Tab-separated table of C-alpha atoms in Angstrom:
chain	number	residue	atom	x	y	z
A	1	UNK	CA	50.335	9.950	-2.954
A	2	UNK	CA	46.801	8.675	-3.306
A	3	UNK	CA	44.511	8.814	-0.267
A	4	UNK	CA	42.702	5.789	1.123
A	5	UNK	CA	39.289	5.239	-0.462
A	6	UNK	CA	36.542	6.446	1.881
A	7	UNK	CA	33.208	4.619	1.784
A	8	UNK	CA	30.126	6.648	2.617
A	9	UNK	CA	27.936	5.134	5.347
A	10	UNK	CA	24.693	6.489	6.809
A	11	UNK	CA	24.664	7.445	10.497
A	12	UNK	CA	24.056	4.421	12.754
A	13	UNK	CA	20.727	5.783	14.038
A	14	UNK	CA	19.380	6.273	10.513
A	15	UNK	CA	20.573	2.789	9.547
A	16	UNK	CA	18.569	1.277	12.427
A	17	UNK	CA	15.446	3.197	11.387
A	18	UNK	CA	16.013	2.067	7.815
A	19	UNK	CA	16.188	-1.566	8.909
A	20	UNK	CA	12.940	-1.106	10.835
A	21	UNK	CA	11.416	0.319	7.671
A	22	UNK	CA	12.510	-2.776	5.764
A	23	UNK	CA	10.920	-4.938	8.476
A	24	UNK	CA	7.594	-3.145	7.967
A	25	UNK	CA	7.668	-4.315	4.348
A	26	UNK	CA	9.139	-7.740	4.984
A	27	UNK	CA	7.101	-9.058	7.923
A	28	UNK	CA	3.772	-9.362	6.021
A	29	UNK	CA	5.461	-11.396	3.295
A	30	UNK	CA	7.134	-13.643	5.862
A	31	UNK	CA	3.715	-14.183	7.449
A	32	UNK	CA	2.303	-14.972	4.006
A	33	UNK	CA	4.923	-17.666	3.410
A	34	UNK	CA	4.396	-19.056	6.923
A	35	UNK	CA	0.650	-19.270	6.293
A	36	UNK	CA	0.959	-21.548	3.261
A	37	UNK	CA	-0.096	-25.141	3.827
A	38	UNK	CA	2.705	-26.930	1.961
A	39	UNK	CA	0.856	-30.249	1.964
A	40	UNK	CA	-2.012	-28.714	-0.025
A	41	UNK	CA	0.109	-26.378	-2.152
A	42	UNK	CA	0.276	-28.545	-5.320
A	43	UNK	CA	-3.460	-29.216	-5.134
A	44	UNK	CA	-4.287	-25.527	-4.600
A	45	UNK	CA	-2.048	-24.268	-7.413
A	46	UNK	CA	-3.181	-26.823	-9.995
A	47	UNK	CA	-6.922	-26.448	-9.623
A	48	UNK	CA	-8.648	-25.591	-12.944
A	49	UNK	CA	-9.747	-22.157	-11.705
A	50	UNK	CA	-6.234	-21.286	-10.490
A	51	UNK	CA	-4.603	-22.414	-13.752
A	52	UNK	CA	-7.172	-20.467	-15.791
A	53	UNK	CA	-6.529	-17.336	-13.730
A	54	UNK	CA	-2.740	-17.699	-13.899
A	55	UNK	CA	-2.759	-18.301	-17.663
A	56	UNK	CA	-5.055	-15.335	-18.294
A	57	UNK	CA	-2.968	-13.090	-16.036
A	58	UNK	CA	0.273	-13.961	-17.845
A	59	UNK	CA	-1.254	-13.521	-21.307
A	60	UNK	CA	-2.928	-10.201	-20.569
A	61	UNK	CA	0.039	-8.810	-18.599
A	62	UNK	CA	2.452	-9.650	-21.445
A	63	UNK	CA	0.076	-8.093	-23.989
A	64	UNK	CA	-0.344	-4.976	-21.848
A	65	UNK	CA	3.443	-4.680	-21.439
A	66	UNK	CA	3.941	-4.915	-25.213
A	67	UNK	CA	1.310	-2.196	-25.789
A	68	UNK	CA	2.948	0.000	-23.142
A	69	UNK	CA	6.285	-0.450	-24.943
A	70	UNK	CA	4.812	0.650	-28.283
A	71	UNK	CA	2.955	3.703	-26.989
A	72	UNK	CA	4.967	4.518	-23.867
A	73	UNK	CA	8.348	5.007	-25.556
A	74	UNK	CA	7.113	7.730	-27.965
A	75	UNK	CA	5.135	9.299	-25.121
A	76	UNK	CA	8.247	9.575	-22.932
A	77	UNK	CA	10.171	11.088	-25.867
A	78	UNK	CA	7.451	13.677	-26.451
A	79	UNK	CA	7.389	14.656	-22.776
A	80	UNK	CA	11.170	15.017	-22.488
A	81	UNK	CA	12.389	16.053	-25.929
A	82	UNK	CA	9.539	18.199	-27.291
A	83	UNK	CA	8.680	21.681	-26.033
A	84	UNK	CA	4.999	22.527	-26.310
A	85	UNK	CA	2.502	24.597	-24.301
A	86	UNK	CA	0.998	22.704	-21.396
A	87	UNK	CA	3.732	20.064	-21.222
A	88	UNK	CA	3.722	20.077	-17.425
A	89	UNK	CA	-0.040	19.567	-17.364
A	90	UNK	CA	0.196	16.793	-19.968
A	91	UNK	CA	2.833	15.077	-17.828
A	92	UNK	CA	0.536	15.345	-14.802
A	93	UNK	CA	-2.246	13.642	-16.766
A	94	UNK	CA	0.078	10.817	-17.808
A	95	UNK	CA	1.069	10.219	-14.189
A	96	UNK	CA	-2.511	10.490	-12.891
A	97	UNK	CA	-3.141	6.686	-12.833
A	98	UNK	CA	-0.291	6.384	-10.332
A	99	UNK	CA	-2.190	8.312	-7.681
A	100	UNK	CA	-5.898	7.785	-8.331
A	101	UNK	CA	-7.484	4.662	-6.785
A	102	UNK	CA	-7.546	1.814	-9.362
A	103	UNK	CA	-11.325	1.504	-8.994
A	104	UNK	CA	-11.599	5.132	-10.141
A	105	UNK	CA	-9.549	4.175	-13.179
A	106	UNK	CA	-12.000	1.339	-13.838
A	107	UNK	CA	-14.954	3.693	-13.652
A	108	UNK	CA	-13.206	6.128	-16.015
A	109	UNK	CA	-12.602	3.302	-18.496
A	110	UNK	CA	-16.250	2.262	-18.210
A	111	UNK	CA	-17.392	5.812	-18.905
A	112	UNK	CA	-15.155	5.891	-21.983
A	113	UNK	CA	-15.434	2.361	-23.414
A	114	UNK	CA	-18.433	0.822	-21.620
A	115	UNK	CA	-21.580	-0.108	-23.519
A	116	UNK	CA	-23.020	3.357	-22.869
A	117	UNK	CA	-19.664	5.137	-22.686
A	118	UNK	CA	-18.414	8.084	-24.678
A	119	UNK	CA	-16.661	5.882	-27.250
A	120	UNK	CA	-18.074	2.474	-26.325
A	121	UNK	CA	-21.583	3.471	-27.427
A	122	UNK	CA	-20.336	4.096	-30.974
A	123	UNK	CA	-18.255	0.911	-30.957
A	124	UNK	CA	-21.380	-0.971	-29.857
A	125	UNK	CA	-23.155	0.195	-33.036
A	126	UNK	CA	-20.275	-1.282	-35.047
A	127	UNK	CA	-20.607	-4.581	-33.214
A	128	UNK	CA	-17.471	-4.032	-31.136
A	129	UNK	CA	-17.800	-4.647	-27.418
A	130	UNK	CA	-14.898	-4.110	-25.041
A	131	UNK	CA	-16.278	-4.095	-21.510
A	132	UNK	CA	-16.355	-7.480	-19.723
A	133	UNK	CA	-13.985	-9.070	-22.257
A	134	UNK	CA	-10.317	-10.035	-22.127
A	135	UNK	CA	-9.589	-6.861	-24.099
A	136	UNK	CA	-11.014	-4.888	-21.185
A	137	UNK	CA	-8.541	-6.640	-18.861
A	138	UNK	CA	-5.646	-5.593	-21.111
A	139	UNK	CA	-6.949	-2.012	-21.297
A	140	UNK	CA	-7.227	-1.784	-17.522
A	141	UNK	CA	-3.690	-3.139	-17.134
A	142	UNK	CA	-2.320	-0.693	-19.715
A	143	UNK	CA	-4.117	2.199	-17.990
A	144	UNK	CA	-2.567	1.557	-14.577
A	145	UNK	CA	0.907	0.363	-15.671
A	146	UNK	CA	1.804	2.727	-18.541
A	147	UNK	CA	2.988	5.531	-16.186
A	148	UNK	CA	5.614	3.182	-14.709
A	149	UNK	CA	7.268	2.783	-18.117
A	150	UNK	CA	7.009	6.497	-18.931
A	151	UNK	CA	8.576	7.507	-15.603
A	152	UNK	CA	11.457	5.024	-16.056
A	153	UNK	CA	12.155	6.235	-19.605
A	154	UNK	CA	11.886	9.899	-18.621
A	155	UNK	CA	14.507	9.361	-15.923
A	156	UNK	CA	16.813	7.598	-18.403
A	157	UNK	CA	16.364	10.328	-21.039
A	158	UNK	CA	17.011	13.158	-18.588
A	159	UNK	CA	20.070	11.405	-17.159
A	160	UNK	CA	21.605	10.785	-20.586
A	161	UNK	CA	21.008	14.335	-21.820
A	162	UNK	CA	20.890	15.302	-25.502
A	163	UNK	CA	24.590	15.611	-26.384
A	164	UNK	CA	24.852	12.348	-28.342
A	165	UNK	CA	21.664	13.033	-30.286
A	166	UNK	CA	22.754	16.579	-31.137
A	167	UNK	CA	26.051	15.251	-32.427
A	168	UNK	CA	24.298	12.693	-34.634
A	169	UNK	CA	21.865	15.287	-35.995
A	170	UNK	CA	24.685	17.768	-36.652
A	171	UNK	CA	26.474	15.077	-38.702
A	172	UNK	CA	23.436	14.725	-40.941
A	173	UNK	CA	21.570	11.765	-39.436
A	174	UNK	CA	17.794	11.889	-39.762
A	175	UNK	CA	15.654	12.108	-36.584
A	176	UNK	CA	14.487	8.489	-37.109
A	177	UNK	CA	18.024	7.175	-37.611
A	178	UNK	CA	19.190	9.167	-34.568
A	179	UNK	CA	16.443	7.597	-32.481
A	180	UNK	CA	17.166	4.048	-33.667
A	181	UNK	CA	20.971	4.180	-33.553
A	182	UNK	CA	21.676	6.628	-30.723
A	183	UNK	CA	18.697	7.224	-28.420
A	184	UNK	CA	17.311	3.699	-28.273
A	185	UNK	CA	20.609	1.923	-27.397
A	186	UNK	CA	21.224	4.452	-24.619
A	187	UNK	CA	17.739	3.797	-23.254
A	188	UNK	CA	18.067	0.009	-22.977
A	189	UNK	CA	18.842	-0.176	-19.208
A	190	UNK	CA	15.979	2.189	-18.320
A	191	UNK	CA	13.714	0.466	-20.816
A	192	UNK	CA	14.335	-2.976	-19.312
A	193	UNK	CA	13.701	-1.715	-15.776
A	194	UNK	CA	10.547	0.103	-16.900
A	195	UNK	CA	9.202	-2.945	-18.734
A	196	UNK	CA	9.751	-5.154	-15.708
A	197	UNK	CA	7.893	-2.754	-13.443
A	198	UNK	CA	5.144	-2.419	-16.047
A	199	UNK	CA	4.720	-6.193	-16.278
A	200	UNK	CA	4.697	-6.607	-12.489
A	201	UNK	CA	2.103	-3.845	-12.083
A	202	UNK	CA	-0.076	-5.285	-14.852
A	203	UNK	CA	0.130	-8.754	-13.309
A	204	UNK	CA	-1.078	-7.470	-9.949
A	205	UNK	CA	-3.816	-5.166	-11.227
A	206	UNK	CA	-7.152	-5.637	-9.446
A	207	UNK	CA	-9.367	-2.571	-8.930
A	208	UNK	CA	-9.654	-1.276	-12.481
A	209	UNK	CA	-9.978	-4.813	-13.833
A	210	UNK	CA	-12.894	-5.902	-11.661
A	211	UNK	CA	-14.664	-2.566	-12.263
A	212	UNK	CA	-14.237	-2.451	-16.034
A	213	UNK	CA	-13.899	-6.118	-17.007
A	214	UNK	CA	-15.801	-7.991	-14.299
A	215	UNK	CA	-14.933	-11.493	-13.110
A	216	UNK	CA	-15.683	-14.328	-15.559
A	217	UNK	CA	-13.539	-17.446	-15.280
A	218	UNK	CA	-11.318	-17.947	-18.313
A	219	UNK	CA	-12.232	-14.555	-19.787
A	220	UNK	CA	-11.652	-11.758	-17.297
A	221	UNK	CA	-10.868	-13.419	-13.944
A	222	UNK	CA	-7.161	-12.784	-13.452
A	223	UNK	CA	-5.115	-14.159	-10.587
A	224	UNK	CA	-5.683	-11.169	-8.229
A	225	UNK	CA	-9.448	-11.543	-8.767
A	226	UNK	CA	-9.186	-15.291	-8.112
A	227	UNK	CA	-7.346	-14.552	-4.859
A	228	UNK	CA	-10.128	-12.169	-3.817
A	229	UNK	CA	-12.848	-14.755	-4.532
A	230	UNK	CA	-10.977	-17.634	-2.899
A	231	UNK	CA	-10.543	-15.536	0.247
A	232	UNK	CA	-14.285	-15.802	0.845
A	233	UNK	CA	-14.554	-19.580	0.378
A	234	UNK	CA	-11.062	-21.082	0.786
A	235	UNK	CA	-8.576	-18.838	2.649
A	236	UNK	CA	-5.761	-21.392	2.266
A	237	UNK	CA	-6.127	-21.278	-1.516
A	238	UNK	CA	-6.083	-17.459	-1.394
A	239	UNK	CA	-2.807	-17.529	0.556
A	240	UNK	CA	-1.242	-20.023	-1.876
A	241	UNK	CA	-2.257	-17.984	-4.942
A	242	UNK	CA	-1.034	-14.792	-3.274
A	243	UNK	CA	2.324	-16.467	-2.818
A	244	UNK	CA	2.461	-17.171	-6.552
A	245	UNK	CA	1.918	-13.484	-7.333
A	246	UNK	CA	4.577	-12.460	-4.825
A	247	UNK	CA	7.122	-14.942	-6.184
A	248	UNK	CA	6.557	-13.922	-9.814
A	249	UNK	CA	6.822	-10.220	-8.963
A	250	UNK	CA	9.938	-10.822	-6.861
A	251	UNK	CA	11.634	-12.774	-9.635
A	252	UNK	CA	11.021	-10.179	-12.362
A	253	UNK	CA	12.087	-7.273	-10.150
A	254	UNK	CA	15.209	-9.127	-8.972
A	255	UNK	CA	16.161	-9.931	-12.556
A	256	UNK	CA	15.847	-6.274	-13.599
A	257	UNK	CA	17.481	-4.612	-10.627
A	258	UNK	CA	20.013	-7.391	-10.105
A	259	UNK	CA	21.347	-6.687	-13.610
A	260	UNK	CA	21.526	-2.980	-12.800
A	261	UNK	CA	23.412	-3.580	-9.514
A	262	UNK	CA	25.732	-5.986	-11.308
A	263	UNK	CA	26.627	-3.366	-13.893
A	264	UNK	CA	27.147	-0.747	-11.184
A	265	UNK	CA	29.431	-3.090	-9.215
A	266	UNK	CA	31.269	-3.889	-12.429
A	267	UNK	CA	31.864	-0.207	-13.141
A	268	UNK	CA	33.008	0.331	-9.544
A	269	UNK	CA	35.427	-2.628	-9.798
A	270	UNK	CA	36.597	-1.290	-13.144
A	271	UNK	CA	37.389	2.082	-11.627
A	272	UNK	CA	39.263	0.416	-8.765
A	273	UNK	CA	41.223	-1.730	-11.235
A	274	UNK	CA	41.998	1.342	-13.315
A	275	UNK	CA	43.269	3.192	-10.265
A	276	UNK	CA	45.398	0.197	-9.243
A	277	UNK	CA	46.942	-0.275	-12.664
A	278	UNK	CA	47.468	3.481	-12.978
A	279	UNK	CA	49.217	3.547	-9.635
A	280	UNK	CA	51.377	0.549	-10.605
A	281	UNK	CA	52.290	2.233	-13.890
């Protein structure tokens, strides 16, 4: 005889505290929506400066996400699948942009790739200038958002383990074929979630961008920088542009995590269906 399925619930007191915690996060966004002047919203969002900033933000964030995909996936594999001295320290360095203030990241980029920086000085001699260009915006976004992708992929790799890859290698598959046909398909859910977080973080980057790239309309002034400038002269425009950033971030995160919850619910329903049909059999 099968027992009744027991659902796990948190204690009522902890649930109340959890709801209060959600309110701490939610109330500022509710206030942001309430502060938008709907009658001026179309005018505020279609101004030339706002459209320039939005277009630049989308282009640079997509470029930064693509770069993070190309360099972040091998980096996560190295940190999880390769044993080498100092791996823990290397992992700490990769995660460092998550905890240092973004403006510190901007100063570090300036010291490396600025006109008088460690590498930038030599690039300057070759006629290549990075600081205060759109490329600097992309570099700042890659610097602050790459750890999000690496962390997501590391979690997926550690959860999946190495059994499937060992089986493929033992059957004679090359390391490259094993990666393309075994590892990569298993990583897709974690990869999608990591890319979404990477894009959202790149889209909202501010501190490193204004420090390393400056604020030039159409070239380096992304939407967060436009919000900061509008706050001084037109607070209603700043609120409207902030709402755009919030909506875009909410959509991409909902798409990623909604798919994950959907799959989890599907698996749960599948297990229930299996138990029912097994019991009927």
